[in-house]
CSV table of C-alpha atoms in Angstrom, one decimal:
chain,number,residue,atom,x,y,z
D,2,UNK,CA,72.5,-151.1,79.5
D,3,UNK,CA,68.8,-149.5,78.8
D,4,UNK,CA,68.8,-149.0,82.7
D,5,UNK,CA,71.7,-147.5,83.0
D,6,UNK,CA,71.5,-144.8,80.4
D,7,UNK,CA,67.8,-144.0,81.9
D,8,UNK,CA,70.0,-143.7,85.4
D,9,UNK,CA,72.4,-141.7,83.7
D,10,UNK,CA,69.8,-139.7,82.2
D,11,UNK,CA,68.1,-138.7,85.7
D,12,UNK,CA,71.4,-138.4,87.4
D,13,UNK,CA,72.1,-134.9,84.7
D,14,UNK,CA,68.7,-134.1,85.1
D,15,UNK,CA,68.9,-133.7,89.3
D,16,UNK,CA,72.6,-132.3,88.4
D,17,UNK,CA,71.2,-129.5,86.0
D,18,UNK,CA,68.1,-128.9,88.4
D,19,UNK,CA,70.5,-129.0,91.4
D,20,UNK,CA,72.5,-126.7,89.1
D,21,UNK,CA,69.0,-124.3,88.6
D,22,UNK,CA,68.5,-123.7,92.1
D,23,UNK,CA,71.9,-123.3,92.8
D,24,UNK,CA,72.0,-120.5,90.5
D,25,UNK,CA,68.5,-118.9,92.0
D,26,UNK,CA,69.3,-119.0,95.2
D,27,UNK,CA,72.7,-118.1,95.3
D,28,UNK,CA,73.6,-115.3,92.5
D,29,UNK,CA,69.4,-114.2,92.4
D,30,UNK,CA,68.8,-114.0,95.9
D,31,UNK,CA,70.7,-110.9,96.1
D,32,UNK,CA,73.9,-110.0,97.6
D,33,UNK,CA,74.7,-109.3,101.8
D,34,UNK,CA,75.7,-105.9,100.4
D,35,UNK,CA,73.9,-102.3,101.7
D,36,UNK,CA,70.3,-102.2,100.5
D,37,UNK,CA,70.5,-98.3,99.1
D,38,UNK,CA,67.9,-96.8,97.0
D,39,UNK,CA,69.2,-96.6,93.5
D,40,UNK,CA,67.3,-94.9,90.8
D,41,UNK,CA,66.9,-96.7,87.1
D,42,UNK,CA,65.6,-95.6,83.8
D,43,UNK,CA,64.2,-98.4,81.2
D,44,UNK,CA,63.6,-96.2,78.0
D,45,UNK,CA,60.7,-97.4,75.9
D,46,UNK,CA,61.6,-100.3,73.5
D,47,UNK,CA,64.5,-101.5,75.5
D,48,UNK,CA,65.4,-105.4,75.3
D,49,UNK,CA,66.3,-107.1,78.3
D,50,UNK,CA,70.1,-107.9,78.0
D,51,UNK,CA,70.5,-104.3,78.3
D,52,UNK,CA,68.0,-103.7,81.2
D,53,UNK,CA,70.3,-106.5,82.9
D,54,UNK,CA,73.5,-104.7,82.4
D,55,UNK,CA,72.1,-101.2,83.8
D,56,UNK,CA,70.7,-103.5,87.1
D,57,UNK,CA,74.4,-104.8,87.5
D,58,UNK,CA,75.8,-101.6,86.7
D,59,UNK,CA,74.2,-100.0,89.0
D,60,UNK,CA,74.3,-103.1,91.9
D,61,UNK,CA,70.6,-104.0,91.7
D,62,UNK,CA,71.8,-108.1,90.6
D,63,UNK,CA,74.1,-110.0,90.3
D,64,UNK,CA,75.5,-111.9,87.3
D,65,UNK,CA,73.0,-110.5,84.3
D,66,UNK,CA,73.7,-113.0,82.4
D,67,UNK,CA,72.3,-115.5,84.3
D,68,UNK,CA,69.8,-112.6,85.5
D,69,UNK,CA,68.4,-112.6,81.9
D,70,UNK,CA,68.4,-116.4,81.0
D,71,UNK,CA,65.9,-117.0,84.8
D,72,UNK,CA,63.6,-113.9,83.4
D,73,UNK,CA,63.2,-115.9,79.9
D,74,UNK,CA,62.6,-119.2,82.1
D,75,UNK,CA,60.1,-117.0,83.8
D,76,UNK,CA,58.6,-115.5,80.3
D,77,UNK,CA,59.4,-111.9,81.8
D,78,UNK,CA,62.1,-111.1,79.1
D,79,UNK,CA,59.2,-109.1,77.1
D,80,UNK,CA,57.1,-107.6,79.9
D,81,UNK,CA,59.8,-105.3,81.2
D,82,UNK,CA,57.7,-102.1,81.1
D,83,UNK,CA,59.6,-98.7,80.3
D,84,UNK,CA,59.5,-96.0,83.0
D,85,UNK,CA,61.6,-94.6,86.1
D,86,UNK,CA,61.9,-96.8,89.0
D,87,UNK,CA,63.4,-96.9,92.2
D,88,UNK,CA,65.2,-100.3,93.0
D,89,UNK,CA,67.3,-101.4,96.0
D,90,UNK,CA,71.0,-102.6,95.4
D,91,UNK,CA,71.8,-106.2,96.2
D,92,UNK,CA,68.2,-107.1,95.2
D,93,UNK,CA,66.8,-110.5,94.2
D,94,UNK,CA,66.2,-111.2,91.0
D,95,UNK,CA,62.4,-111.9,91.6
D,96,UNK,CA,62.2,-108.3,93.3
D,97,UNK,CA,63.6,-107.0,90.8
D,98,UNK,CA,61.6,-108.4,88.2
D,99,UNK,CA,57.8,-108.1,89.9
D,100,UNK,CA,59.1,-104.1,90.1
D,101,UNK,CA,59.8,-103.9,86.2
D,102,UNK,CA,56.9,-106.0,85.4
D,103,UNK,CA,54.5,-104.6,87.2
D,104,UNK,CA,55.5,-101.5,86.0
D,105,UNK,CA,55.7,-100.0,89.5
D,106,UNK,CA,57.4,-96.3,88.0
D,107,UNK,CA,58.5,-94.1,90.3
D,108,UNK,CA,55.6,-91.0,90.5
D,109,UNK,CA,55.3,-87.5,91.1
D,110,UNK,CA,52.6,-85.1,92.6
D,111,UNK,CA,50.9,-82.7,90.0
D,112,UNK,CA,48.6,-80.4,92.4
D,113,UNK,CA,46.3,-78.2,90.2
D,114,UNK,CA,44.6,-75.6,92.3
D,115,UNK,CA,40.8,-74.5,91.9
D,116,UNK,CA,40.3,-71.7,89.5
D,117,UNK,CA,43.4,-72.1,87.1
D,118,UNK,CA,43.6,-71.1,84.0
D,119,UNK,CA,45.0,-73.2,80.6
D,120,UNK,CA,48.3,-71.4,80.6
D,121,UNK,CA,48.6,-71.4,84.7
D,122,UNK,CA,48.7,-75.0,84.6
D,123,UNK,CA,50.8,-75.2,81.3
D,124,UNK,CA,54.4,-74.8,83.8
D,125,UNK,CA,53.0,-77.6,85.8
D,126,UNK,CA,51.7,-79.7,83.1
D,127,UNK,CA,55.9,-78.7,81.3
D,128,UNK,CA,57.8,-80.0,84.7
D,129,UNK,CA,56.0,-83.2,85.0
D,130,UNK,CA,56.1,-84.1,81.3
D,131,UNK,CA,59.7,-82.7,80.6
D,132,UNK,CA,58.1,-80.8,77.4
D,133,UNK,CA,58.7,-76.9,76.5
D,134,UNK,CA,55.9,-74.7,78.1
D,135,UNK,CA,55.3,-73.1,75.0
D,136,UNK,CA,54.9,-76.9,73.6
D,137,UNK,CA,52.8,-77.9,76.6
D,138,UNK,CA,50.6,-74.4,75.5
D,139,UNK,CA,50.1,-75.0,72.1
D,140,UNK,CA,48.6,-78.9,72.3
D,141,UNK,CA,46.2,-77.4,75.0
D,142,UNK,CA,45.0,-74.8,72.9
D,143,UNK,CA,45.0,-77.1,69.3
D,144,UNK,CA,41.7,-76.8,67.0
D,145,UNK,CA,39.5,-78.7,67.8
D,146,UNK,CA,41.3,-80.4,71.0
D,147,UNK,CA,37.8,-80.4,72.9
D,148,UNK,CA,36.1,-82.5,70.2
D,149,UNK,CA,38.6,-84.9,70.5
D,150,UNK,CA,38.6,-85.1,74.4
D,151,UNK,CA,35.0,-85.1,74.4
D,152,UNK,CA,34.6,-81.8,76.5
D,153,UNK,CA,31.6,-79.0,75.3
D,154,UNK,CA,34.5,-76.4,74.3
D,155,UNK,CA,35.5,-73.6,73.1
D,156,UNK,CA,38.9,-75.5,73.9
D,157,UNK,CA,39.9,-77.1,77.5
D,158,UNK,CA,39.2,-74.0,79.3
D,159,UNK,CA,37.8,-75.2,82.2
D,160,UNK,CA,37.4,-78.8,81.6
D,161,UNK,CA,40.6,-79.6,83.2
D,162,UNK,CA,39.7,-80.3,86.4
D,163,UNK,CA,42.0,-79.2,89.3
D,164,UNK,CA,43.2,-81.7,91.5
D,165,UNK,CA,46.2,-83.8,93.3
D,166,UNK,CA,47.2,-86.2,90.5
D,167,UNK,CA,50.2,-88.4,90.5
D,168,UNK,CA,52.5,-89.2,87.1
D,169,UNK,CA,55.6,-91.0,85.5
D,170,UNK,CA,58.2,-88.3,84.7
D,171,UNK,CA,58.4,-88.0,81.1
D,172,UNK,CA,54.5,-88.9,81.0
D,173,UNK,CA,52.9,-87.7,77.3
D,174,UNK,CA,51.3,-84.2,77.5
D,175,UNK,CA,48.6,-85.9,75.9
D,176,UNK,CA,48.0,-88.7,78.4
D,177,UNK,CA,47.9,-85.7,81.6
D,178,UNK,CA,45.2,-83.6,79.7
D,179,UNK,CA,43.1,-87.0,79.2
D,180,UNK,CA,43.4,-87.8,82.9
D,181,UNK,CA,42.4,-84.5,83.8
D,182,UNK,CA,39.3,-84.3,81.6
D,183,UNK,CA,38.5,-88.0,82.8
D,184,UNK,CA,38.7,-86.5,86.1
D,185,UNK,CA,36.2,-83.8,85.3
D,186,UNK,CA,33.9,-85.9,83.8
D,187,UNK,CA,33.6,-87.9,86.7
D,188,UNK,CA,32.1,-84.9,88.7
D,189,UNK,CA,29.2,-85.3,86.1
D,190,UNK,CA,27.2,-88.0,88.2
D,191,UNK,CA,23.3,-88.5,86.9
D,192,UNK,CA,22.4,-86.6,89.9
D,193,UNK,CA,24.2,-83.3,88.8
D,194,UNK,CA,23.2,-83.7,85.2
D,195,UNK,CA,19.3,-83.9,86.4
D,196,UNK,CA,19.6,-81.0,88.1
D,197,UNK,CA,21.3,-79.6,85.3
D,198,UNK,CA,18.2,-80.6,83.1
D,199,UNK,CA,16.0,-78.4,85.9
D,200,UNK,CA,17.7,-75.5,85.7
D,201,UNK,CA,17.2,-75.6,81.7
D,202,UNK,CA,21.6,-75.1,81.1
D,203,UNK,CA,24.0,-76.5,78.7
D,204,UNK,CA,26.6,-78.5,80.5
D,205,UNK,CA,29.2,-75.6,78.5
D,206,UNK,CA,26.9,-72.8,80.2
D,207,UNK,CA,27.4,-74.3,83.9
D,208,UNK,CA,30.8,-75.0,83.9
D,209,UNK,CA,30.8,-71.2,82.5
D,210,UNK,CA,29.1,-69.9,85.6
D,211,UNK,CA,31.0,-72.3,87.8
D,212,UNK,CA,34.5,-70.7,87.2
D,213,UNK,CA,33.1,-67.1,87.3
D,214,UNK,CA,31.8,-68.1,90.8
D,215,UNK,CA,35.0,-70.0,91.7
D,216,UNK,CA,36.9,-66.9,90.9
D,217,UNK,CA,34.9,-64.9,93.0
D,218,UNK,CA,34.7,-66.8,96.4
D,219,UNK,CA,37.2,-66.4,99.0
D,220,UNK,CA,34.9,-68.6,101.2
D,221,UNK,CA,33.3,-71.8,100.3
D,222,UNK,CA,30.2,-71.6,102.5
D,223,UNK,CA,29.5,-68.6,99.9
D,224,UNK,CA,30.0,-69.7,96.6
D,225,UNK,CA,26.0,-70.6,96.7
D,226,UNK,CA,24.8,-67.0,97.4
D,227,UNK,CA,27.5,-65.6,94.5
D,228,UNK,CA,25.7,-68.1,92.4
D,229,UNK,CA,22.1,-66.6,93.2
D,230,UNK,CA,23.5,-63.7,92.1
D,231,UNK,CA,24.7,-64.4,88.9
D,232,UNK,CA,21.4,-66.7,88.8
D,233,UNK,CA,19.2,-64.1,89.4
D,234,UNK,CA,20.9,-61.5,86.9
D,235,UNK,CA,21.1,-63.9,84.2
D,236,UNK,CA,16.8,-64.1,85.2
D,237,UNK,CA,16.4,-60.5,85.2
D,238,UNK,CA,18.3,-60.3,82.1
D,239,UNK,CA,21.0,-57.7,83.6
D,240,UNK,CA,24.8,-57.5,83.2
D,241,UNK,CA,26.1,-59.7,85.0
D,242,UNK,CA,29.6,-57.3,86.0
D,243,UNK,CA,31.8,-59.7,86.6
D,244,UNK,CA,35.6,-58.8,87.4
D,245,UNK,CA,36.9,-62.1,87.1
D,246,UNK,CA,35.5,-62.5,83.1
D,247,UNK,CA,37.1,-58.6,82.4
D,248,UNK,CA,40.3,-60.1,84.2
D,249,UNK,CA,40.5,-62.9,81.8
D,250,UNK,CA,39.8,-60.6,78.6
D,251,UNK,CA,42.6,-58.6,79.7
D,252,UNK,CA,45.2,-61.6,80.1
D,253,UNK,CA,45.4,-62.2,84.1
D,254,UNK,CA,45.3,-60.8,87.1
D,255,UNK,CA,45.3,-57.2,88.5
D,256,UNK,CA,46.1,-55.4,91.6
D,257,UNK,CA,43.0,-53.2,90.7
D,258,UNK,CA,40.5,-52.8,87.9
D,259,UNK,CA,40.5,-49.3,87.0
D,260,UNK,CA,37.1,-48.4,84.6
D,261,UNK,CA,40.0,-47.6,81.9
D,262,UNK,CA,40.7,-51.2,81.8
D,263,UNK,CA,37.4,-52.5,81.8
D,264,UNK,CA,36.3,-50.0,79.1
D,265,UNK,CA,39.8,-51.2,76.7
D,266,UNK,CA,38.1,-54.2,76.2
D,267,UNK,CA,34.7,-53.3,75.8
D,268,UNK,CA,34.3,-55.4,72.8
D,269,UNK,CA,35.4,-58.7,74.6
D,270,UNK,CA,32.8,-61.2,74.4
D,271,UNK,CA,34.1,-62.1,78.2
D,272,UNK,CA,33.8,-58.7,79.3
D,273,UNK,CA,30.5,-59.2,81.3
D,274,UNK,CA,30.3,-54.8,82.2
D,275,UNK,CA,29.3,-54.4,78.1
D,276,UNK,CA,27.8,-57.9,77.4
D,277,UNK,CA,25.0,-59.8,78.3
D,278,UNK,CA,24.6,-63.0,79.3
D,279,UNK,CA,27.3,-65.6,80.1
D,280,UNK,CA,31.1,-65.3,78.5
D,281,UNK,CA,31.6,-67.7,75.4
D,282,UNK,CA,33.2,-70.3,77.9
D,283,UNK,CA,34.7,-71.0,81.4
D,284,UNK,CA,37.4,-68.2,82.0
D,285,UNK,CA,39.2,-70.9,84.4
D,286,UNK,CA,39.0,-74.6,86.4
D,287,UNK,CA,35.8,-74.8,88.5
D,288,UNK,CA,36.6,-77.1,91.7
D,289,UNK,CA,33.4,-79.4,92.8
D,290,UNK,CA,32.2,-77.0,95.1
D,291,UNK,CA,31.8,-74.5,92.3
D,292,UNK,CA,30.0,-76.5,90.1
D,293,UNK,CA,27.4,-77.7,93.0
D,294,UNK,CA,27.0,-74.0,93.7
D,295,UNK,CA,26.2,-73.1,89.9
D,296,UNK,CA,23.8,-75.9,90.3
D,297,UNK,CA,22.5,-74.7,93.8
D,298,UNK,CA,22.1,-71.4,94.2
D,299,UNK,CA,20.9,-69.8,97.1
D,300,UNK,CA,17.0,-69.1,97.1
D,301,UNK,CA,17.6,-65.6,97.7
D,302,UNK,CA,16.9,-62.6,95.8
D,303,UNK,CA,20.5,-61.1,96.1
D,304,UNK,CA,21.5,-58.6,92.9
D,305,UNK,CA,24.6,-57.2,94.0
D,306,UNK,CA,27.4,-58.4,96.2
D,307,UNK,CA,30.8,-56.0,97.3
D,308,UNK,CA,34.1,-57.3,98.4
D,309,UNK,CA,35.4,-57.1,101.9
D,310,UNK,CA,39.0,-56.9,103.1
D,311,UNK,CA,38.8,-60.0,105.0
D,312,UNK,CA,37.7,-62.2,101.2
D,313,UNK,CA,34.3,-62.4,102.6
D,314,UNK,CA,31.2,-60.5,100.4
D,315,UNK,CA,28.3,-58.5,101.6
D,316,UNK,CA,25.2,-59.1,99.6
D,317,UNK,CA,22.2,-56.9,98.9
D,318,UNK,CA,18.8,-56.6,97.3
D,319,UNK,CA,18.7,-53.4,95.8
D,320,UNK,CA,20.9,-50.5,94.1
D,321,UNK,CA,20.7,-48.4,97.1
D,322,UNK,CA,21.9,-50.9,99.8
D,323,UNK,CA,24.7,-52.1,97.7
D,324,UNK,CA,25.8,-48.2,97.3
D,325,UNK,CA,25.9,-48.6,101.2
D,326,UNK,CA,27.9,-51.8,101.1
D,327,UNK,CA,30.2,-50.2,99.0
D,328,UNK,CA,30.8,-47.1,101.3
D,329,UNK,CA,30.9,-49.4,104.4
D,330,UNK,CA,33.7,-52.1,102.1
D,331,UNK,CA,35.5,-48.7,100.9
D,332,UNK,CA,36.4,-47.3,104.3
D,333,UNK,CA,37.4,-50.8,105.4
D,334,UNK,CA,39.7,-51.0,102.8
D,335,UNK,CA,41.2,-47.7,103.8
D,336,UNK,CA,41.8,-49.0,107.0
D,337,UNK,CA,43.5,-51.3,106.1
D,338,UNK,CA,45.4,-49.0,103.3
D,339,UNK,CA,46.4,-46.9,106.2
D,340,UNK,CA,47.4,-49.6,108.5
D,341,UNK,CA,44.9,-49.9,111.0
D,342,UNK,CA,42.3,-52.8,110.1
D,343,UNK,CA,44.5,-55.9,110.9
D,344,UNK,CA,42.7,-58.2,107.6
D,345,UNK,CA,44.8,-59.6,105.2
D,346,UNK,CA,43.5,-58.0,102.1
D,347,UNK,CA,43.4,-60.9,100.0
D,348,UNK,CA,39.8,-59.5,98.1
D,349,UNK,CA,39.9,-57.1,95.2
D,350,UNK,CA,39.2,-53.5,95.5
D,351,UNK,CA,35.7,-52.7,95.3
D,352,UNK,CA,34.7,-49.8,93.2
C-alpha cells in the first residue's frame, strides 16, 4: 500500500509539473498574433496583478492570471520597476518580464547646446520632466542649490554642462540637474585641475572665463586666442569689455548693443565696460573646448579683438591697430548691410 501511495504521489507530481510547462509554453510563450509596438506605463508603487491586467489589456500576454502566479514562481512579482516602456503584443511572458525588471524605460534625447543659459535650458529641462517651466526655474535657481550639488556657485549657472543626455519621461527635475552637474564634474580630470593650480584660479573663476569665451567664439580653433585676451587683460588689470557679460546683465540677447544699454546697467557687477575683473559667476554653460581654452590661452600678447561678418575675430596688439580692425570689420558689415558681401552675419555688430 506504502508503494502505491509513493507511486500515486509521483504520478501528481509529473501531472502538476506536466501541468507547469504546459502552462509556460503554451499561454507564456506568446500568441501567433502581429508583433506591434505597444506603449505601457507602470506608475511608481504599482503591484503586479494590475501590471498583469494592463499587459493583457493591451495584448502584451496572455492569461494574467497565470502571467502573475509564473512571475511569483520566478520571484519577479516585486522587481517590476515603474517607468514607460515599449513592449511588443503577443509577447512571452519571460520577455515581458526581463523588459520590466530590468527596467529597460523607454528614453528621450535632451540635447543642451554650449553656452546656454539656466532659464534657456529650463523649457528643455520642463518637456522632458513634464514639470511647469516656471517650476523647472525656480528649483534651478533655489538658495543654496549649488551647495547641495556640490558646484562653486553663485547658483548652477554654468555648472550644467551642455550635452546629449538621454531620460525617462516624467524623470525628477532633481535627478536631470544631478546628471548634468555629474557630467560637468567629470570634465574636471587631475590634469585640468593642475593646470588650474598654475594659473593661480578658483575652479568658480575658470568656469567664469570659460563661458565669457564660449559666448564669444564663432570658431573653435579660436576660443584659445579670445582667452589670451581676456588673460592678458585680467594681467594688465584692464576692463575686460565683454558683450556677452553686458548681454547677460541686461536679460538675453540683442540684435545690437547700443552704449545706452551698456551704460543702463552700469552698476551690474557682470557689466565688464564699468567693472573690473571677472563677473561674480559664469553668465552661461561652457562646453569642454571652452574650459581647455580658459585653461590654454594662446601665448600671445593680443589686447583687443573685433567681430567679423563671417563669426570669425581679428585680433590686435595695440589701441591703434584695433581702431583699424574696427574700420576694416565696420565696412564689411555694411557690405553686407547693403547686400553685397555674401557672409552670413551670424557675429555681433562691432562698435
Amino acid at each position: 500500500i506504502v508503494m502505491n501511495l509513493k507511486r500515486v504521489a509521483a504520478a501528481g507530481v509529473l501531472v502538476a509539473a506536466s501541468a507547469v510547462v504546459f502552462v509556460v509554453f503554451v499561454l507564456g510563450a506568446g500568441g501567433g498574433g502581429p508583433r506591434e509596438p505597444v506603449q505601457i506605463t507602470v506608475p511608481p508603487g504599482a503591484i503586479l496583478s494590475e501590471v498583469a491586467d494592463t499587459l493583457a489589456a493591451r495584448g502584451v500576454i496572455r492569461s494574467q492570471r497565470m502571467f502573475g502566479l509564473y512571475a511569483r514562481l520566478r520571484g519577479d512579482d516585486r522587481r517590476v520597476k515603474s517607468g514607460m516602456y515599449e513592449l511588443r503584443t503577443s509577447s512571452s511572458w519571460d520577455e515581458a518580464l526581463e523588459h520590466l525588471t530590468l527596467g529597460t524605460v523607454l528614453t528621450r534625447l535632451m540635447t543642451i547646446p554650449e553656452g546656454f543659459r539656466l532659464r534657456q535650458m529650463a523649457p528643455r529641462i520642463a518637456q522632458i520632466t513634464g514639470t511647469a517651466v516656471d517650476s523647472v526655474v525656480a528649483l534651478m535657481e533655489a538658495p543654496g542649490i549649488e551647495r547641495r550639488l556640490g558646484v562653486p556657485g553663485p547658483g548652477l549657472e554654468g555648472y550644467l554642462f551642455p550635452d546629449t543626455y538621454r531620460f525617462a519621461p516624467g524623470v525628477p527635475v532633481e535627478s536631470v540637474l544631478n546628471a548634468m552637474v555629474e557630467r560637468y564634474q567629470v570634465v574636471w580630470t587631475e590634469d585640468r585641475r593642475s593646470r588650474l593650480a598654475e594659473l593661480e584660479m578658483s575652479e568658480a573663476q575658470l568656469v567664469t572665463l570659460a563661458s565669457i569665451v564660449q559666448a564669444e567664439a564663432r570658431e573653435v580653433t579660436e576660443m584659445p586666442s579670445i582667452s589670451a585676451v581676456y588673460h592678458n587683460r585680467l594681467r594688465d588689470g584692464w576692463l575686460l569689455q565683454a558683450d556677452p557679460t553686458v548681454l547677460y546683465a541686461l536679460g538675453g540677447p540683442r540684435s545690437r548693443l547700443l552704449y545706452a544699454a551698456i551704460d543702463s546697467v552700469a552698476d551690474s557687477p557682470y557689466n565688464t565696460y564699468s567693472q573690473r575683473g571677472l563677473p561674480p559667476g559664469p553668465i552661461g554653460a561652457p562646453g569642454g573646448a571652452a574650459i581647455d581654452a580658459a585653461l590654454h590661452p594662446t601665448q600671445e600678447d593680443f589686447m583687443y579683438f573685433v567681430a567679423r561678418p563671417d563669426g570669425s575675430h581679428h585680433f590686435t596688439r595695440t589701441l591703434a591697430e584695433h581702431n583699424r580692425a574696427k574700420a576694416d570689420a565696420r565696412r564689411a558689415w555694411d557690405r553686407l548691410a547693403a547686400g553685397i558681401d555674401g557672409s552670413d552675419g551670424s557675429s555681433r555688430d562691432p562698435r
